[in-house]
Structure formats: C-alpha cells, structure tokens
Amino acid sequence: MAEADRRKIQGVLAFEAVLEGEARRCAKGRAEAAVTGRGTESPAETARLMEEVLQAENLRKALKRVRSNKGSAGVDGMSVTALPGYLKEHWPRIREELLAGRYKPKPVKRVQIPKPGGGERGLGIPTVLDRFIQQAVLQVLQPLWEPNFSEHSYGFRPGRSAHQAVARAQGYIAEGYGVVVDMDLEKFFDRVNHDILMGLLMRRVEDKRVWKLVRAYLNAGVLEGGLVKVTEEGAPQGGPLSPLLSNIVLDLLDKELEKRGHRFVRYADDCNVYVKSERAGQRVLASIGSFIEKKVRLKLNREKSAVGKPSERKFLGFSFTGGKEPRRRIAPQALKRLKAKITGLTRRTRGVSLERMIQELAQYVIGWRGYFGYCQTPSVLKALDGWIRRRLRSVLWTQWKRGRIRYAELRRRGVGKDLAAQTAGSVHRPWRISKSPALSYALPNAFFTKLGLPSLLPG
C-alpha cells in the first residue's frame, strides 16, 4: 500500500475514534439526564439544531460525502485527503466553537469557469473544512424545507433531476400550452439578498447558532487576486450549502407562481412558465418580472428573458419540436458546443495517436450521451456518430502522410488495387477523402468500435 493511502486511512480511522468517544459521552449524558429527570430538548427541535448537526453519524455521513466529491483545495491549501487527520487533531476546538456560535469560516477561493453559452462564471471554493461543516449543516436543514418545496422545482433536490424537469415542460406543451415565458435571472448566485434569505431561515429555525453560522458563510468573503473582497450579497456557487439556500430564496417565486395558477418548471435559476398565447406570455413576463425585482430583490435579465415558441427557446440544453406531440430535441447551442469540443479533440495536427484520441473522445462522449441521450431525435445522434467517425478517418489519412504508405494501408485493409491506387493518388484534401468508398471500407464502423469509440445513441 502506498504511503499516501496509508496516511489517508489512518486519518479517517483516527477521526472515527474521536467521533466514537463523543458518541459515548453523549449517550452517557442522555442516560444521566433520564435518571435525574432533567433531560434537554430533543436535538430534532429547531432550537437545538446545532447539536443535531454535530451528531457523530451526521458527521460521518458529511465526511464521506466530501471525500467522495473530492474537489480542489481552498484558500488554506488543505486537500481532501488531509482533512481526516486535521479533524483528529483540531475537532474538539472546532466543535466547541460551533456549539458556542463562535466559528469563523475562511474566505472562499474565486476561480473562473467557462459558461456553456460563452463567457465565464465565478465559482467560490470553500476550504475542505468548511465544505465538511456545510455538508453537515445541509444534511440537517434540507429535511426541514424539502417537504414544503414546490412540486414544480427540480434543481438540487433529492430524487429530482434535469430530465424530470424537461419531461414536465414537455407535458405542458403537449397539453396545449404552446408559448413559453423564458425567464433569466441575472447573476443569481452573486445577487442573493442576505436579509431576505436570513429572514426565511429564521422562520423555520430557532437555533441562533445556526443563524450565525449561515450568516458567517454568506459574509466570509472571496479571495481573488490576493485580496479578500467582502460579500454583502450573493451565495457563492461551489459550497454544499449554496444550492439549498438558493432554493429557499427562489421558493418565494415558486409559491407566487402557484398562487397565480401558472404551469411552470424551475431548475435552480432557470424558470419557464407555459401559457397559451403570446399576449398572456407578455403579461406574465411583466408581472412576474416585477415580483422578482420588488419582492425577491433579484434582477431579471430583460435581454435574455423572452416570450416565444418552445421550439425557439432552450431549457436545460433541450428544446422541443412543434405539433400536438412535441418531442425532446437537443438545443442548437448544445449541438454547437458538442461539435466544437469534438473538433478540438480530433484536430489532425494534435500529434497524438488514434488510440489516445479515441480514449479522450470516449470519456467526453459517454458523459454527453448520459445527459443528451434523453432526446427523442435519434436521427440527429446517428448523424453525429457518422460525423465523428468521418473526422477520425480524416485524422488517420493525414497520419499516413505519403501516397505509398496510404496505398499500402488501404491494400492491407482489403481495398482492391485499382481503388487503393486511385484513392492514394488523389489530390483531394483529407476531409473529402474521409468520405470515399475506399476509406469507408478500410476503416468501417466496427474498426472504431473495437478501439473503444462509443456511440452517441443510448443503449
């Protein structure tokens, strides 16, 4: 066993021993309280939620989740693998600070990640210790809100997915609600109003230590360019707690839409309302936009928000065909991103072997297929499959370089003399040759499948 793996296991076991000791002390305290008749409130009551957060089993579950998620180090440079050892040494102090309401989180580390539609989005990476504590808090807070969240909300919720949201939208369209109000919240995670969020938290949670801890995370600041910037609004994406906090705020929008009887689907800050006419859609956009800005204190992006046909708008990477039985199809923007990625991976000038290229392609294609394979337009996936194989044939033709080598490779792969000579001597460029009968015969679909290239078609 490697030394690093041994240290990691030892760290986990050491923290487990700390938790076991705490669990025994808590059990003894409860037994003594039962004998004397002076028991404390149940930790499930919201006045003592911090005790529930710090229960040994909850902490084990939180540590397991943080370790499985891995992720980068925060501002202190501590890795996920180093966390259990750190907890073994420092947990008693940290636990005491949490119980006393004195714990101070570190600032998050700001990194920029590309947005699917272009540009960049700021991601805040908390330290692994703060991710651990946030996860433990999340596991206690989420059950308090989950039963009361809207059935129309799908993002960051247990047992719910983007595919379910897309299917719900498709159902509304099939029912005759053929106009969509596509609302885009401008920089949502950067603009969450802290006072509104804390007010909503306080309605359901009585434990002031939890209030202080959540507020401390909201105000922890962002380290960017060597300087810490104070955060007076927003809930930085990247921490385990942020998705729940965002749903708590946006539940205000859900409840308002429900009160008005609208058919809608929300996934995080993507919200679509389905109506029967353009005129109704414009009324909804104006009135709900006003509600969002006045009551939720968020800003609607007027340039990106619009009323239109579902076939002309996108929702979670999908759009829909027209007609009485709409089908899910991949949005043009998503197809464009796929082609751009694959074009980069299959550049003829990359200087890597075909086997290496296919290995990298496979990793990307499998993930993409897992999401977009949910479309109902297999002909599009079939055409993309053919396009990818054609690019790979073009790559191999380029790697063979000279006519003599090309002729020999074609002959070796069963192509007749005349066709091999004609193709090898062609003056056409690789992309045109990649569609030739000779290359289709010499490099059939089965050839790429054998090398590990998966199909975009599910199953």
XYZ file of C-alpha atoms in Angstrom:
459
model
C 0.000 0.000 0.000
C 1.294 3.465 -0.892
C 2.342 5.736 1.963
C -0.210 8.402 0.966
C -3.042 5.840 1.028
C -1.919 4.540 4.406
C -1.895 8.061 5.898
C -5.353 8.740 4.447
C -6.823 5.584 6.008
C -5.128 6.297 9.337
C -6.578 9.806 9.341
C -10.105 8.555 8.744
C -9.808 5.913 11.451
C -8.397 8.465 13.879
C -11.329 10.836 13.332
C -13.709 7.872 13.694
C -12.185 7.253 17.138
C -12.843 10.885 18.093
C -16.479 10.562 16.979
C -16.912 7.278 18.869
C -15.689 8.943 22.050
C -18.131 11.828 21.585
C -20.989 9.429 20.891
C -20.294 7.530 24.134
C -20.197 10.774 26.128
C -23.487 11.934 24.582
C -25.142 8.592 25.339
C -23.939 8.743 28.933
C -25.265 12.302 29.262
C -28.668 11.297 27.947
C -28.826 8.334 30.347
C -27.930 10.505 33.348
C -30.492 13.109 32.296
C -33.159 10.414 32.052
C -32.379 9.201 35.600
C -32.466 12.676 37.135
C -35.472 13.738 35.066
C -33.623 16.807 33.723
C -33.392 15.894 30.059
C -32.647 18.511 27.431
C -34.754 19.297 24.407
C -34.682 16.865 21.526
C -31.932 17.776 19.020
C -34.553 17.407 16.292
C -36.256 20.563 17.614
C -35.099 23.613 15.709
C -33.906 25.409 18.872
C -31.095 22.854 19.185
C -30.245 22.100 15.586
C -26.528 22.602 16.125
C -26.448 19.550 18.388
C -28.051 17.556 15.595
C -25.502 18.894 13.106
C -22.716 17.683 15.399
C -24.061 14.184 15.982
C -21.434 11.566 15.177
C -23.462 9.782 12.491
C -24.259 13.047 10.719
C -20.563 13.975 10.727
C -19.551 10.576 9.358
C -22.005 10.982 6.522
C -20.747 14.508 5.801
C -17.105 13.431 5.756
C -17.881 10.540 3.419
C -19.697 12.870 1.002
C -16.927 15.490 0.999
C -14.265 12.841 0.410
C -16.241 11.262 -2.445
C -16.778 14.650 -4.099
C -13.041 15.381 -3.912
C -12.517 18.853 -5.377
C -9.773 21.445 -5.153
C -8.220 22.918 -2.042
C -9.478 26.246 -0.716
C -7.514 29.285 0.422
C -5.618 27.307 3.085
C -4.302 24.748 0.579
C -5.595 21.751 2.551
C -6.547 18.758 0.395
C -9.496 16.446 0.922
C -7.161 13.595 1.844
C -5.595 15.686 4.612
C -8.947 16.573 6.208
C -9.458 13.498 8.465
C -6.006 13.909 10.033
C -6.661 17.600 10.616
C -10.013 16.824 12.236
C -8.426 14.280 14.553
C -6.206 16.994 15.998
C -8.466 20.050 15.885
C -12.068 18.784 16.018
C -12.631 19.277 19.786
C -11.792 23.002 19.404
C -13.866 23.386 16.215
C -16.815 21.605 17.822
C -16.671 23.896 20.836
C -16.613 26.974 18.569
C -19.641 25.705 16.666
C -21.586 24.979 19.865
C -20.735 28.418 21.241
C -21.582 30.200 17.963
C -18.007 31.478 17.567
C -16.857 29.573 14.475
C -15.430 31.802 11.700
C -15.267 30.333 8.178
C -12.397 31.222 5.876
C -12.989 33.181 2.647
C -13.767 31.186 -0.486
C -11.255 30.990 -3.323
C -12.596 32.518 -6.531
C -11.995 30.649 -9.785
C -13.471 31.355 -13.199
C -15.080 28.538 -15.176
C -16.441 28.763 -18.737
C -20.206 29.128 -19.152
C -21.937 26.851 -21.684
C -23.217 29.834 -23.641
C -19.882 31.656 -23.627
C -18.140 33.882 -21.120
C -17.145 32.882 -17.590
C -18.833 32.270 -14.260
C -17.235 32.844 -10.877
C -17.062 29.758 -8.665
C -16.281 30.058 -4.964
C -14.319 27.153 -3.494
C -14.556 26.900 0.326
C -11.831 25.174 2.302
C -12.329 21.436 2.741
C -13.061 22.021 6.448
C -15.813 24.479 5.576
C -17.175 22.100 2.929
C -17.348 19.419 5.635
C -19.208 21.686 8.072
C -21.536 22.994 5.345
C -22.360 19.438 4.314
C -23.185 18.521 7.919
C -25.471 21.573 8.179
C -27.093 20.789 4.824
C -27.989 17.268 5.927
C -29.937 18.687 8.863
C -31.526 21.719 7.189
C -32.637 20.103 3.935
C -35.239 17.783 5.532
C -36.849 20.827 7.174
C -37.543 22.510 3.830
C -37.804 19.648 1.366
C -41.430 18.619 2.165
C -42.640 22.183 1.586
C -40.774 22.980 -1.616
C -42.841 23.254 -4.784
C -43.506 20.186 -6.901
C -42.508 22.361 -9.873
C -38.941 22.803 -8.547
C -36.352 20.251 -9.678
C -32.858 21.645 -9.149
C -30.552 20.439 -6.345
C -33.217 18.319 -4.711
C -33.020 14.651 -3.663
C -34.642 12.297 -6.161
C -35.175 15.038 -8.758
C -33.321 15.671 -11.978
C -32.998 17.906 -15.015
C -34.545 15.168 -17.163
C -37.674 15.205 -14.982
C -37.885 18.988 -15.394
C -37.606 18.688 -19.177
C -40.306 15.994 -19.239
C -42.619 18.194 -17.138
C -42.142 21.065 -19.602
C -42.859 18.704 -22.499
C -46.078 17.640 -20.797
C -47.326 21.220 -20.555
C -46.611 21.796 -24.245
C -48.495 18.599 -25.153
C -51.486 19.879 -23.140
C -51.709 22.884 -25.438
C -49.617 25.434 -23.571
C -47.550 26.225 -26.634
C -45.994 29.540 -25.588
C -43.130 29.720 -23.100
C -42.135 32.603 -20.840
C -38.391 32.035 -20.534
C -37.101 33.963 -17.508
C -33.399 34.528 -16.933
C -32.275 35.756 -13.518
C -29.228 37.953 -13.914
C -26.187 36.725 -11.941
C -28.470 34.986 -9.471
C -25.865 33.451 -7.169
C -23.990 36.761 -6.976
C -27.103 38.744 -6.052
C -28.999 36.705 -3.462
C -30.218 39.170 -0.840
C -28.805 38.140 2.543
C -31.534 39.800 4.619
C -34.332 38.065 2.719
C -32.532 34.725 2.948
C -31.877 35.055 6.678
C -35.486 36.100 7.279
C -36.711 32.945 5.550
C -34.219 30.823 7.526
C -35.343 32.298 10.828
C -38.979 31.448 10.128
C -38.207 27.741 10.392
C -35.046 27.541 12.500
C -34.902 28.749 16.115
C -31.267 27.906 16.827
C -29.422 31.237 16.747
C -26.086 29.464 16.391
C -27.226 28.094 13.022
C -28.321 31.613 12.022
C -24.893 32.969 12.909
C -23.092 30.167 11.081
C -25.077 30.585 7.865
C -24.632 34.364 8.012
C -20.898 33.843 8.597
C -20.687 31.710 5.453
C -22.572 34.331 3.441
C -20.225 37.086 4.683
C -16.980 35.078 4.655
C -15.660 36.992 1.652
C -13.940 35.985 -1.564
C -10.189 35.752 -2.148
C -9.392 36.947 -5.637
C -6.124 38.347 -6.939
C -4.551 38.114 -3.500
C -7.210 40.325 -1.871
C -10.255 39.382 0.210
C -13.442 41.037 -1.012
C -16.296 41.421 1.487
C -19.528 39.744 0.333
C -22.608 41.759 1.247
C -24.865 39.856 -1.150
C -24.821 36.551 -3.020
C -24.272 32.894 -2.178
C -21.097 31.776 -3.980
C -21.502 28.647 -6.081
C -19.177 25.872 -5.000
C -20.170 25.090 -1.411
C -22.571 22.272 -0.421
C -24.964 24.682 1.300
C -25.424 27.205 -1.542
C -27.899 25.128 -3.619
C -30.268 24.732 -0.658
C -30.021 28.428 0.194
C -30.821 29.314 -3.408
C -33.898 27.067 -3.357
C -35.065 28.666 -0.094
C -34.981 32.108 -1.741
C -36.493 31.013 -5.053
C -39.289 29.179 -3.254
C -40.782 32.662 -2.928
C -41.072 32.744 -6.714
C -42.480 29.202 -6.819
C -45.193 29.992 -4.287
C -46.181 33.152 -6.164
C -46.451 31.272 -9.456
C -48.513 28.560 -7.750
C -50.809 31.158 -6.182
C -51.475 32.591 -9.641
C -52.228 29.129 -11.032
C -49.424 29.086 -13.592
C -47.932 25.993 -15.198
C -44.206 26.309 -14.719
C -40.965 24.405 -14.260
C -37.948 25.673 -12.338
C -34.478 24.171 -12.182
C -32.224 26.348 -9.991
C -32.367 29.812 -11.575
C -33.821 28.554 -14.891
C -37.581 29.113 -14.802
C -40.070 28.613 -17.643
C -43.800 29.397 -17.485
C -46.107 27.841 -20.112
C -49.166 29.712 -21.380
C -51.490 29.535 -24.394
C -50.889 32.847 -26.131
C -48.225 35.447 -26.826
C -50.344 38.107 -25.158
C -50.692 36.066 -21.956
C -46.960 35.407 -22.011
C -46.119 39.103 -22.195
C -48.427 39.810 -19.229
C -46.766 37.060 -17.182
C -43.264 38.261 -18.050
C -44.108 41.821 -16.981
C -45.907 40.936 -13.748
C -43.582 38.159 -12.578
C -40.570 40.237 -13.530
C -41.867 42.989 -11.272
C -42.451 40.495 -8.432
C -38.904 39.130 -8.753
C -37.355 42.580 -8.579
C -39.549 44.023 -5.811
C -40.225 41.042 -3.537
C -37.246 38.737 -4.094
C -34.789 41.590 -4.716
C -33.294 39.919 -7.764
C -32.899 41.271 -11.283
C -34.497 39.818 -14.386
C -32.212 39.881 -17.406
C -34.504 41.648 -19.855
C -32.263 40.902 -22.835
C -32.185 37.134 -22.302
C -35.744 36.743 -20.964
C -38.350 36.354 -23.689
C -41.740 35.006 -24.729
C -41.681 32.574 -27.637
C -42.364 29.133 -29.020
C -40.731 26.230 -27.147
C -39.071 25.193 -30.415
C -37.270 28.556 -30.487
C -36.143 28.606 -26.851
C -33.918 26.252 -24.888
C -34.424 24.717 -21.458
C -31.605 22.829 -19.740
C -29.936 22.140 -23.088
C -33.104 20.886 -24.806
C -35.805 22.382 -26.997
C -38.949 20.808 -28.443
C -40.390 20.053 -31.842
C -43.740 21.579 -32.830
C -47.074 19.836 -33.259
C -49.533 18.135 -30.941
C -46.959 15.551 -29.836
C -43.799 17.545 -29.138
C -40.537 15.632 -28.975
C -37.436 16.473 -26.992
C -34.550 17.557 -29.155
C -31.087 18.874 -28.434
C -30.944 22.665 -28.472
C -28.817 24.122 -31.299
C -26.469 25.755 -28.788
C -25.764 22.383 -27.153
C -25.050 20.786 -30.533
C -22.699 23.634 -31.379
C -20.772 23.109 -28.135
C -20.543 19.363 -28.778
C -19.132 19.910 -32.261
C -16.645 22.495 -31.013
C -15.386 20.106 -28.314
C -15.075 17.143 -30.673
C -13.409 19.280 -33.329
C -10.777 20.213 -30.748
C -10.247 16.607 -29.668
C -9.931 15.358 -33.268
C -7.692 18.026 -34.773
C -5.464 16.427 -37.386
C -2.485 18.445 -36.110
C -2.721 17.325 -32.463
C 0.154 14.878 -32.823
C -1.368 12.080 -30.709
C -2.103 8.511 -31.706
C -5.563 7.485 -32.870
C -5.892 5.233 -29.821
C -5.167 8.129 -27.439
C -7.573 10.372 -29.333
C -10.379 7.816 -29.094
C -9.704 7.297 -25.394
C -10.190 11.024 -24.735
C -13.217 11.124 -27.022
C -14.813 8.198 -25.196
C -14.649 9.954 -21.831
C -16.401 13.016 -23.201
C -18.932 11.158 -25.367
C -20.088 8.855 -22.546
C -20.815 11.819 -20.258
C -22.532 13.789 -23.026
C -24.640 10.789 -24.046
C -25.696 10.211 -20.433
C -27.434 13.590 -20.481
C -28.372 14.370 -24.080
C -29.198 10.778 -24.967
C -32.544 11.685 -23.364
C -33.518 13.416 -26.623
C -36.174 11.886 -28.891
C -34.424 12.589 -32.189
C -32.144 9.566 -32.749
C -31.504 10.610 -36.339
C -29.514 13.571 -35.003
C -27.398 11.285 -32.817
C -26.869 8.889 -35.721
C -25.680 11.744 -37.945
C -23.303 12.921 -35.217
C -21.907 9.405 -34.895
C -21.156 9.389 -38.612
C -19.578 12.829 -38.432
C -17.252 11.775 -35.586
C -16.110 8.660 -37.454
C -15.519 10.722 -40.577
C -13.268 13.066 -38.600
C -11.300 10.094 -37.292
C -10.865 8.693 -40.810
C -9.561 12.097 -41.826
C -7.086 12.015 -38.922
C -5.766 8.597 -39.878
C -5.462 9.551 -43.543
C -3.361 12.545 -42.501
C -1.162 10.389 -40.276
C -0.425 8.025 -43.162
C 1.075 11.071 -44.940
C 2.501 9.842 -48.277
C 0.850 8.091 -51.187
C 2.938 4.927 -50.895
C 2.012 4.473 -47.221
C -1.628 5.221 -47.949
C -1.736 2.689 -50.750
C -0.122 0.022 -48.552
C -2.540 0.666 -45.682
C -5.582 0.502 -47.944
C -4.398 -2.748 -49.532
C -3.620 -4.225 -46.117
C -7.195 -3.482 -45.088
C -8.758 -5.253 -48.060
C -9.228 -2.448 -50.610
C -8.723 -3.529 -54.257
C -5.598 -2.459 -56.183
C -7.264 -0.037 -58.562
C -9.395 1.696 -55.919
C -6.455 1.847 -53.487
C -4.197 3.389 -56.138
C -6.839 5.881 -57.231
C -7.549 6.965 -53.639
C -3.903 7.081 -52.534
C -3.032 9.267 -55.527
C -5.950 11.658 -55.085
C -5.203 15.369 -54.811
C -8.279 15.958 -52.650
C -7.839 17.056 -49.035
C -8.287 14.623 -46.092
C -11.839 15.731 -45.217
C -13.138 14.894 -48.683
C -11.193 11.620 -48.840
C -12.642 10.634 -45.438
C -15.997 10.073 -47.168
C -14.565 7.992 -50.004
C -15.642 4.355 -50.579
C -12.062 3.196 -50.015
C -11.758 4.677 -46.525
C -15.278 3.596 -45.557
C -14.325 0.023 -46.487
C -10.828 0.112 -44.951
C -11.995 1.820 -41.727
C -15.556 0.561 -41.075
C -17.613 1.447 -38.021
C -16.557 -1.801 -36.358
C -12.911 -0.695 -36.533
C -13.595 2.326 -34.315
C -15.871 0.367 -32.014
C -13.067 -2.126 -31.429
C -10.753 0.742 -30.478
C -13.253 1.835 -27.810
C -15.265 4.581 -29.525
C -18.779 4.598 -28.020
C -21.876 5.514 -29.974
C -23.916 8.592 -29.093
C -27.060 6.503 -29.436
C -28.110 5.267 -25.962
C -28.128 1.554 -25.317
